[in-house]
C-alpha positions as CSV (number, residue, x, y, z in Angstrom):
1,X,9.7,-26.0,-6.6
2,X,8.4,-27.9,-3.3
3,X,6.0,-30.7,-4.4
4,X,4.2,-30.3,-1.1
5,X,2.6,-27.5,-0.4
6,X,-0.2,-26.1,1.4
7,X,-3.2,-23.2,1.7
8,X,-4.3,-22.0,4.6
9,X,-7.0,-18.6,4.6
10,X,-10.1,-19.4,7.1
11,X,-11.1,-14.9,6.9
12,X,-14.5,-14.7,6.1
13,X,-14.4,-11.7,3.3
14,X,-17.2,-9.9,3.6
15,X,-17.6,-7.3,0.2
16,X,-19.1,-5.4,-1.8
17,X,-21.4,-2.2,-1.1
18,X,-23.3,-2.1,2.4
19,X,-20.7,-4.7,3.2
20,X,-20.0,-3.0,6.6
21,X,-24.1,-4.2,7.6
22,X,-23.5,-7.7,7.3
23,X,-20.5,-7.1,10.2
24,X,-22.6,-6.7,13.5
25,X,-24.6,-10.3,12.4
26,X,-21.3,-12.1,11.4
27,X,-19.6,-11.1,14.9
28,X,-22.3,-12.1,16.9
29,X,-22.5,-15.4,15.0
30,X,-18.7,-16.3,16.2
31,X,-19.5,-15.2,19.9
32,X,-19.2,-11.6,20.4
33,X,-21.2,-9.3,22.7
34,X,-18.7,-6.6,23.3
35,X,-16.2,-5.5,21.4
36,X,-13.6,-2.8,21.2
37,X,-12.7,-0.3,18.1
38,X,-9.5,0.1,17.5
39,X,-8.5,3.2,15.2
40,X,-6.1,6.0,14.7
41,X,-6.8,9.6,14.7
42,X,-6.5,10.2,10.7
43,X,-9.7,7.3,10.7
44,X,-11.1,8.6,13.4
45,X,-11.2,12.5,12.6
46,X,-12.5,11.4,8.9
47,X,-15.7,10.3,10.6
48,X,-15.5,6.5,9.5
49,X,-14.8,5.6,12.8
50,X,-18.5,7.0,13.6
51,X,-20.1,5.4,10.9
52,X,-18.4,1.9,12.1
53,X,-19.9,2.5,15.6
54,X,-23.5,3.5,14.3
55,X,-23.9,0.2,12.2
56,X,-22.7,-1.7,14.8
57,X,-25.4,0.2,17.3
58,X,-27.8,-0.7,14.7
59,X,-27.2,-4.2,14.3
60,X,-27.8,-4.4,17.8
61,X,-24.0,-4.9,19.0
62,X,-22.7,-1.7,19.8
63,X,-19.1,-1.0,20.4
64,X,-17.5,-0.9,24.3
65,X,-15.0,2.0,23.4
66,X,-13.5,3.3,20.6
67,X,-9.9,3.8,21.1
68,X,-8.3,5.7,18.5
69,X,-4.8,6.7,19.5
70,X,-2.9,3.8,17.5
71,X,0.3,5.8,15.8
72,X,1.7,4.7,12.5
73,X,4.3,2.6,14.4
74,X,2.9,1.2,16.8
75,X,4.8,0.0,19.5
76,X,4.8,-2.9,22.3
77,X,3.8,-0.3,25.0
78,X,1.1,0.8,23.1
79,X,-0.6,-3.3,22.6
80,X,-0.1,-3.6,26.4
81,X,-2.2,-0.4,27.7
82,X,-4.5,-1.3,25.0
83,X,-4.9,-4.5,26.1
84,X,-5.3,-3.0,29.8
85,X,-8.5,-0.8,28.5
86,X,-9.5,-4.1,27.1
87,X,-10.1,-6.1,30.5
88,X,-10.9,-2.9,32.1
89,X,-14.3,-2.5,29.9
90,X,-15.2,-6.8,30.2
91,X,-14.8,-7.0,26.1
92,X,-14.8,-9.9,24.1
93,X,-13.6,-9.1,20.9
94,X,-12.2,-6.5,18.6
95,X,-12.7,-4.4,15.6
96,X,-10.0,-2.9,13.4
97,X,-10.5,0.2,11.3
98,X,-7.3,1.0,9.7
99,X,-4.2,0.4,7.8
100,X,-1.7,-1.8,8.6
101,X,-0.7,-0.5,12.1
102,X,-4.1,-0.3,12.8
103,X,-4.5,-3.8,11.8
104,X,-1.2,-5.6,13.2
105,X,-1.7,-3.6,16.5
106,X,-4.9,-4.9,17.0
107,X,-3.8,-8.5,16.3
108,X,-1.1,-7.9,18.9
109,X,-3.9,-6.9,21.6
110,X,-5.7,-9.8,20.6
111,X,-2.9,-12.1,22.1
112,X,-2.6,-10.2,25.6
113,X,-6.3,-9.7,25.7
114,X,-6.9,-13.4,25.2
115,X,-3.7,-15.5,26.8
116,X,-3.6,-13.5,29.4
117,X,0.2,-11.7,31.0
118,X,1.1,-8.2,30.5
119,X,4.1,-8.7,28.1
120,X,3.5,-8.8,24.3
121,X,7.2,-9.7,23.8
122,X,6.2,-13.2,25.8
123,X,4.3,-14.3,22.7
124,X,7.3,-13.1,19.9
125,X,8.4,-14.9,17.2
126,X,6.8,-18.1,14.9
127,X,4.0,-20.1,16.4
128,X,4.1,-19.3,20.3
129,X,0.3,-19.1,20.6
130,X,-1.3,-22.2,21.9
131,X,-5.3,-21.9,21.1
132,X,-7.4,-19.9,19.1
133,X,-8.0,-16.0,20.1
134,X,-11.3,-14.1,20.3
135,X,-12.8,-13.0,17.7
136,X,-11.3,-10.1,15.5
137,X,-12.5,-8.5,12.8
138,X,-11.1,-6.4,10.4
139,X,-12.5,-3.0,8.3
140,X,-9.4,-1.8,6.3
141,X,-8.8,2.0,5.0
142,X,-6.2,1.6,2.6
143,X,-5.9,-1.6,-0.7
144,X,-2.5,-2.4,0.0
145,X,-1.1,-4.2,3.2
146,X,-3.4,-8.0,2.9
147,X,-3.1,-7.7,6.7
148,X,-6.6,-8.6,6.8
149,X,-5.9,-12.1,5.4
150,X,-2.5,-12.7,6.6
151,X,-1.0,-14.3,10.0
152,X,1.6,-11.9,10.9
153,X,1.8,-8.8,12.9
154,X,4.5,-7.0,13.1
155,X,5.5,-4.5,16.2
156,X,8.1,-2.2,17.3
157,X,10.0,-2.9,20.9
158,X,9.8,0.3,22.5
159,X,12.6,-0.9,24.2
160,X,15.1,-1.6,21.4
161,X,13.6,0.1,18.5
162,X,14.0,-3.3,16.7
163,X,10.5,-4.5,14.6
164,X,9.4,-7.9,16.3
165,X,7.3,-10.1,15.1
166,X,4.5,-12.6,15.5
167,X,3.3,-15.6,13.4
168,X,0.5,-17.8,14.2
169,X,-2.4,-19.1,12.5
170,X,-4.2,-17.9,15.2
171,X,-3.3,-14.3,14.4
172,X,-5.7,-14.3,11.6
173,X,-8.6,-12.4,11.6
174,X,-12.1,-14.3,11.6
175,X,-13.6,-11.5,9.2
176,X,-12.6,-9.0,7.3
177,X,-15.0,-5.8,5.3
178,X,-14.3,-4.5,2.3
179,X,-16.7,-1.8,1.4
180,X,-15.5,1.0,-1.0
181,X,-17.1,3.7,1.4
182,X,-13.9,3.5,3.7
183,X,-11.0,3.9,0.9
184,X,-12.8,6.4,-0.8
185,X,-11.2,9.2,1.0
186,X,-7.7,8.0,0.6
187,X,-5.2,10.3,-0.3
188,X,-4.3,9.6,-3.9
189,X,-0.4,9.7,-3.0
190,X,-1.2,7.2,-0.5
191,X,-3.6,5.3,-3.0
192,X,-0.7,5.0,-5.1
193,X,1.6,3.8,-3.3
194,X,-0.4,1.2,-0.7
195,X,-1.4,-0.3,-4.0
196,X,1.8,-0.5,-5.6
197,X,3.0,-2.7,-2.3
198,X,-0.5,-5.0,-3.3
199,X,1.1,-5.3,-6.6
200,X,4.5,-6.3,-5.4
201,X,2.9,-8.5,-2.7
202,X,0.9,-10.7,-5.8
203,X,4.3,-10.6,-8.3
204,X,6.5,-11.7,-5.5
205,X,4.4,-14.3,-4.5
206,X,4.1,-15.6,-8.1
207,X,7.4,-15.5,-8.9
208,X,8.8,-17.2,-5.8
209,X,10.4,-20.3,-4.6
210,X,7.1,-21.0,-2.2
211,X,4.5,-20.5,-5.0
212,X,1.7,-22.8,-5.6
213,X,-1.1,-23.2,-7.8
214,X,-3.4,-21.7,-5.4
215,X,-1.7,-18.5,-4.8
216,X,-1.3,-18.1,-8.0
217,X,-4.2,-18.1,-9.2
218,X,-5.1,-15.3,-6.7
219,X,-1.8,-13.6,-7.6
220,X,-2.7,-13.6,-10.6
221,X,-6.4,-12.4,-10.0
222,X,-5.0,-9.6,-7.5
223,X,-2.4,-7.7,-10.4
224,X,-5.1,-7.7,-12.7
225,X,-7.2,-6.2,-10.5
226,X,-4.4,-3.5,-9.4
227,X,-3.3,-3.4,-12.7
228,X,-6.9,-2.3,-14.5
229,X,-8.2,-0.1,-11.4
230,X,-5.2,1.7,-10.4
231,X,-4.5,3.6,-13.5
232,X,-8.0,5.0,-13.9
233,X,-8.9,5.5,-9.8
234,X,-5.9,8.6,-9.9
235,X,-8.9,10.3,-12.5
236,X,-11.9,9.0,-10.6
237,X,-10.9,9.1,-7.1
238,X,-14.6,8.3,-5.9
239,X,-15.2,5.7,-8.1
240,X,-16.7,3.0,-5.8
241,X,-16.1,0.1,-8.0
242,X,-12.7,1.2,-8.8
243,X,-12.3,1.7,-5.1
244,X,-13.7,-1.9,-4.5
245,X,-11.4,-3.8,-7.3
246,X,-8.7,-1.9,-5.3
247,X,-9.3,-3.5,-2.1
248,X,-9.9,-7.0,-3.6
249,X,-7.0,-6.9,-5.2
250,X,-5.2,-6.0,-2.2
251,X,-6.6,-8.7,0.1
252,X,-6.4,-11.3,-2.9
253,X,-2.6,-10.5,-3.0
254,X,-2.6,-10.8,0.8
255,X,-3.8,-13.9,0.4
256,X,-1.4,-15.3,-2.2
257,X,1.6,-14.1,-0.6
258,X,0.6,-15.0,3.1
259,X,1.2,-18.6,2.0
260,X,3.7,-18.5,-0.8
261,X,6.0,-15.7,1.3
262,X,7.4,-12.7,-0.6
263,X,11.3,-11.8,-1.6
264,X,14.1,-9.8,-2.4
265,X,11.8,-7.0,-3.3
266,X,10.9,-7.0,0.4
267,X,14.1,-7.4,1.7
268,X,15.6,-4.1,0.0
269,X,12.2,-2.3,1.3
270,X,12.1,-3.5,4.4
271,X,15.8,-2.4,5.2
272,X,15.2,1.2,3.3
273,X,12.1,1.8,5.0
274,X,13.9,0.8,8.9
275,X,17.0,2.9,7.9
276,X,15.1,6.4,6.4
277,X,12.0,6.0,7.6
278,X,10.6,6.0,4.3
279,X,6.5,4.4,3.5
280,X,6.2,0.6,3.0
281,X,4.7,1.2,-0.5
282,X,6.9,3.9,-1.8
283,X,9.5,1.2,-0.9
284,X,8.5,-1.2,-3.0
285,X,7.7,0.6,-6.1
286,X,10.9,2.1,-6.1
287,X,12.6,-1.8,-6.0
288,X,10.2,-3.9,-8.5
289,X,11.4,-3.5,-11.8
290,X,15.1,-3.7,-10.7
291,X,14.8,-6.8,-8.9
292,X,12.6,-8.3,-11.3
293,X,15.2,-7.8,-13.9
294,X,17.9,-9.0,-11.6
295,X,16.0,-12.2,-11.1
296,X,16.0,-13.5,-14.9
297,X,16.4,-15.1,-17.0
298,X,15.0,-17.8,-14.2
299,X,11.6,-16.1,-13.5
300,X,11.0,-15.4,-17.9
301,X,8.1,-17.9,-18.2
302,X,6.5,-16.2,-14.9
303,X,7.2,-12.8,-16.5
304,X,5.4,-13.9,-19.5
305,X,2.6,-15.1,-18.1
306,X,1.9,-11.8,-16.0
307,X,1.8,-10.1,-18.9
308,X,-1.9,-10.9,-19.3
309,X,-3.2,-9.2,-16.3
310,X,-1.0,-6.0,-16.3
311,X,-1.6,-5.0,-20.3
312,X,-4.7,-7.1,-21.3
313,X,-5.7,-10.0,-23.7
314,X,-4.9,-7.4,-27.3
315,X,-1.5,-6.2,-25.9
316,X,-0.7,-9.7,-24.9
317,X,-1.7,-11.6,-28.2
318,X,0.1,-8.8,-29.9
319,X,3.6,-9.0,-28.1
320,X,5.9,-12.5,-29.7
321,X,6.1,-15.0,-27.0
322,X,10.0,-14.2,-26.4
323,X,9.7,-10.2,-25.8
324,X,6.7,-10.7,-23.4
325,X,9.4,-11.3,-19.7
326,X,10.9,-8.1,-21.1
327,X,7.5,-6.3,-21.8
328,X,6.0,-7.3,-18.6
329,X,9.2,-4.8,-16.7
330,X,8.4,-2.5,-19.5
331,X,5.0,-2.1,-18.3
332,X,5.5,-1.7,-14.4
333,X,8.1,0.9,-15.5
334,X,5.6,2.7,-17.6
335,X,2.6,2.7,-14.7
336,X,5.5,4.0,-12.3
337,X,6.4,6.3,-14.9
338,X,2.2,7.2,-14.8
339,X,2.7,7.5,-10.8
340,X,5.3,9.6,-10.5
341,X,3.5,12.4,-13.4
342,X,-0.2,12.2,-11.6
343,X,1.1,11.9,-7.6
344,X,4.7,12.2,-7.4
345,X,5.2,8.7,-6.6
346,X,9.0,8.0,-6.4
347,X,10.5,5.9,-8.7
348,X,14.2,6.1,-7.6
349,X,16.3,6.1,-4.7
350,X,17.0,10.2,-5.5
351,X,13.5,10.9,-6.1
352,X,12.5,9.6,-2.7
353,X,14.7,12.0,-1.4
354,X,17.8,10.4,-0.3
355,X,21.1,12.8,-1.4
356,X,23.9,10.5,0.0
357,X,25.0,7.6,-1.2
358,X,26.9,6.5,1.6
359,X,23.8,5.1,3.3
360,X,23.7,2.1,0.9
361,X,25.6,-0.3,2.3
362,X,23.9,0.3,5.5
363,X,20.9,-0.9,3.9
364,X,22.6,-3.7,2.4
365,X,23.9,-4.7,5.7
366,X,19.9,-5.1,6.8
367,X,19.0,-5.9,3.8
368,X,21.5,-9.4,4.1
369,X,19.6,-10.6,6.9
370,X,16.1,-10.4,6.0
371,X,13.9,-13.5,6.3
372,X,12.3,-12.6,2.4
373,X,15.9,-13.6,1.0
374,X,14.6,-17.0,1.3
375,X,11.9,-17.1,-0.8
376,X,13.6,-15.0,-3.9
377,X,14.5,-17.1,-6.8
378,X,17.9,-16.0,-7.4
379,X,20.2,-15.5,-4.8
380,X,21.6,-12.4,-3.7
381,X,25.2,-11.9,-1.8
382,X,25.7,-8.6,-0.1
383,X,27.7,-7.3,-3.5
384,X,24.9,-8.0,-5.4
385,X,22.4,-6.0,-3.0
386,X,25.0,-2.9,-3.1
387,X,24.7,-3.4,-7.3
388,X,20.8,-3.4,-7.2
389,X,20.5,-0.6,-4.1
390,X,22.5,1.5,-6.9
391,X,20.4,0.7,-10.1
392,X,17.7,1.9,-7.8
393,X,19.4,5.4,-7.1
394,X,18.8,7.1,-10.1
């Protein structure tokens, strides 16, 4: 492990019920006086985006526009007319009411809409932004991305096809809201999964080669969180304070794993998802317990120690210190197992719906060259992915 390391968060988390009232105060405090709503239809039809709009008219700082034709993968075309609308109306900052599209695509406006040029692409890659961005804050609908507290956004080239992204301190939103009244209508399929990428986004980070103490500790926080809420939200859907531990554990992940990166986990989702177009989430629960396995016996004393927040304090006293790595996969397999019975969440390669096996090395070939390979414990050579893309079939 680095002995240097650093931590780096400056969102404002604003949570709790009646959260969202406190928003229209805290943007005007960092200099806004017209922003725009960014949304999707799904948000949008639900109502929420409504209720966003009539607290922000309340609190005296009503909305330019609300724009709510972002598509679940979003697209440079779609940042640059966005961006367009923006200058059009004289705006000055931006709301986000969404998911992760909702959220990265809003990031991507804020570069155009505050450097200026008509070509996202211009701004691609690590630390290109030169100044701070106008002020963006951030109302998520689903507990799973972190996008709210991380400095990345990641866009499609409608050109190429090809996800590009952008990394910048400056991409980080200045607040963020999490009130339970905007996840409580969230599909519990959807539920499932988004959490289930919160979960992997704490373990990874925990377990990796850029941990720290600090993101640790929120890892830490953030699983037991998922880990206690998710379980019993699938039987009480509109449970507010399930809802709410939910979302906190989401963001606290985000938090974790924006500065200690994420791994090999990632890199097999990331490369499933871009070759069968299959959810983030889903992705990832289908990929934890395999790689977690793969990944000892180096990671055992992290594995023991997560053993706390997943099963609790009598569980954990009564398991002997040398079964506990083994009992911590045992019990992500057995909440997957709990997924899959309640909501049909896939566990395997076959119960996501793939029937040919000849796409695996495909994967593996994108899987090779993913940035999260870095950041995984134990190394992985493209014979090693094809093994572990296999365990994962069925």
């Amino acid at each position: 492990m680095s002995r240097y390391y650093d931590f780096f968060c400056p969102v404002k988390l604003m949570a709790g019920e009646q959260a969202l009232e406190q928003l229209p105060d805290a943007l005007r405090g960092l200099g806004a006086g017209r922003p725009l709503l960014l949304t999707d239809k799904g948000v949008s039809g639900s109502g929420l985006a409504t209720l966003l709009a009539g607290v922000m008219a309340e609190g005296a700082l009503p909305v330019a526009a609300i724009w709510d034709e972002i598509p679940a993968d979003s697209s440079t075309a779609v940042v640059e007319r966005i961006a367009r609308h923006y200058r059009e109306l004289g705006c000055d900052s931006l709301l986000a009411l969404g998911g992760g599209s909702v959220i990265d695509t809003a990031k991507a406006v804020n570069i155009l809409a505050t450097l200026g040029g008509e070509r996202l692409l211009d701004y691609a890659g690590a630390d290109c932004l030169t100044h701070p961005l106008n002020p963006l804050a951030v109302v998520p609908t689903t507990a799973g991305t972190g996008s709210e507290v991380t400095l990345v956004a990641v866009i499609k080239d409608e050109g190429s096809g090809r996800k590009v992204p952008f990394t910048s301190p400056f991409l980080l939103p200045r607040l963020a809201v999490l009130d339970p009244r905007f996840t409580l209508g969230l599909p519990l399929p959807i539920t499932a999964a988004t959490a289930m990428d919160a979960m992997t986004h704490a373990i990874e980070a925990f377990i990796g080669n850029g941990k720290n103490p600090v993101s640790d500790a929120l890892a830490l926080m953030a699983v037991e969180k998922i880990a206690t809420a998710l379980p019993r939200v699938l039987a009480h859907p509109t449970d507010k304070g399930l809802r709410l531990q939910l979302a906190e554990g989401s963001t606290l992940a985000g938090m974790a794993f924006s500065n200690s990166m994420v791994g090999l986990v990632h890199a097999l989702g990331h490369s499933l998802g871009a070759r069968c177009h299959l959810p983030h989430g889903l992705c990832m629960n289908l990929f934890l317990p395999t790689v977690l396995d793969y990944n000892r016996p180096g990671i055992d004393p992290e594995l023991a120690r997560l053993l706390l927040p997943l099963v609790g304090p009598e569980r954990f006293a009564a398991t002997p210190a040398e079964g506990r790595p083994q009992a911590t996969i045992e019990a992500l397999q057995a909440l997957r197992d709990t997924l899959w019975q309640t909501v049909k969440l896939p566990r395997t390669l076959r119960e996501a719906g793939l029937t040919d096996k000849a796409l695996l090395p495909g994967i593996r070939d994108l899987a090779i060259n993913d940035g999260a390979l870095l950041y995984n414990r134990k190394d992985a050579d493209r014979d090693q992915l094809l093994v572990l893309l296999e365990r994962a079939w069925e």
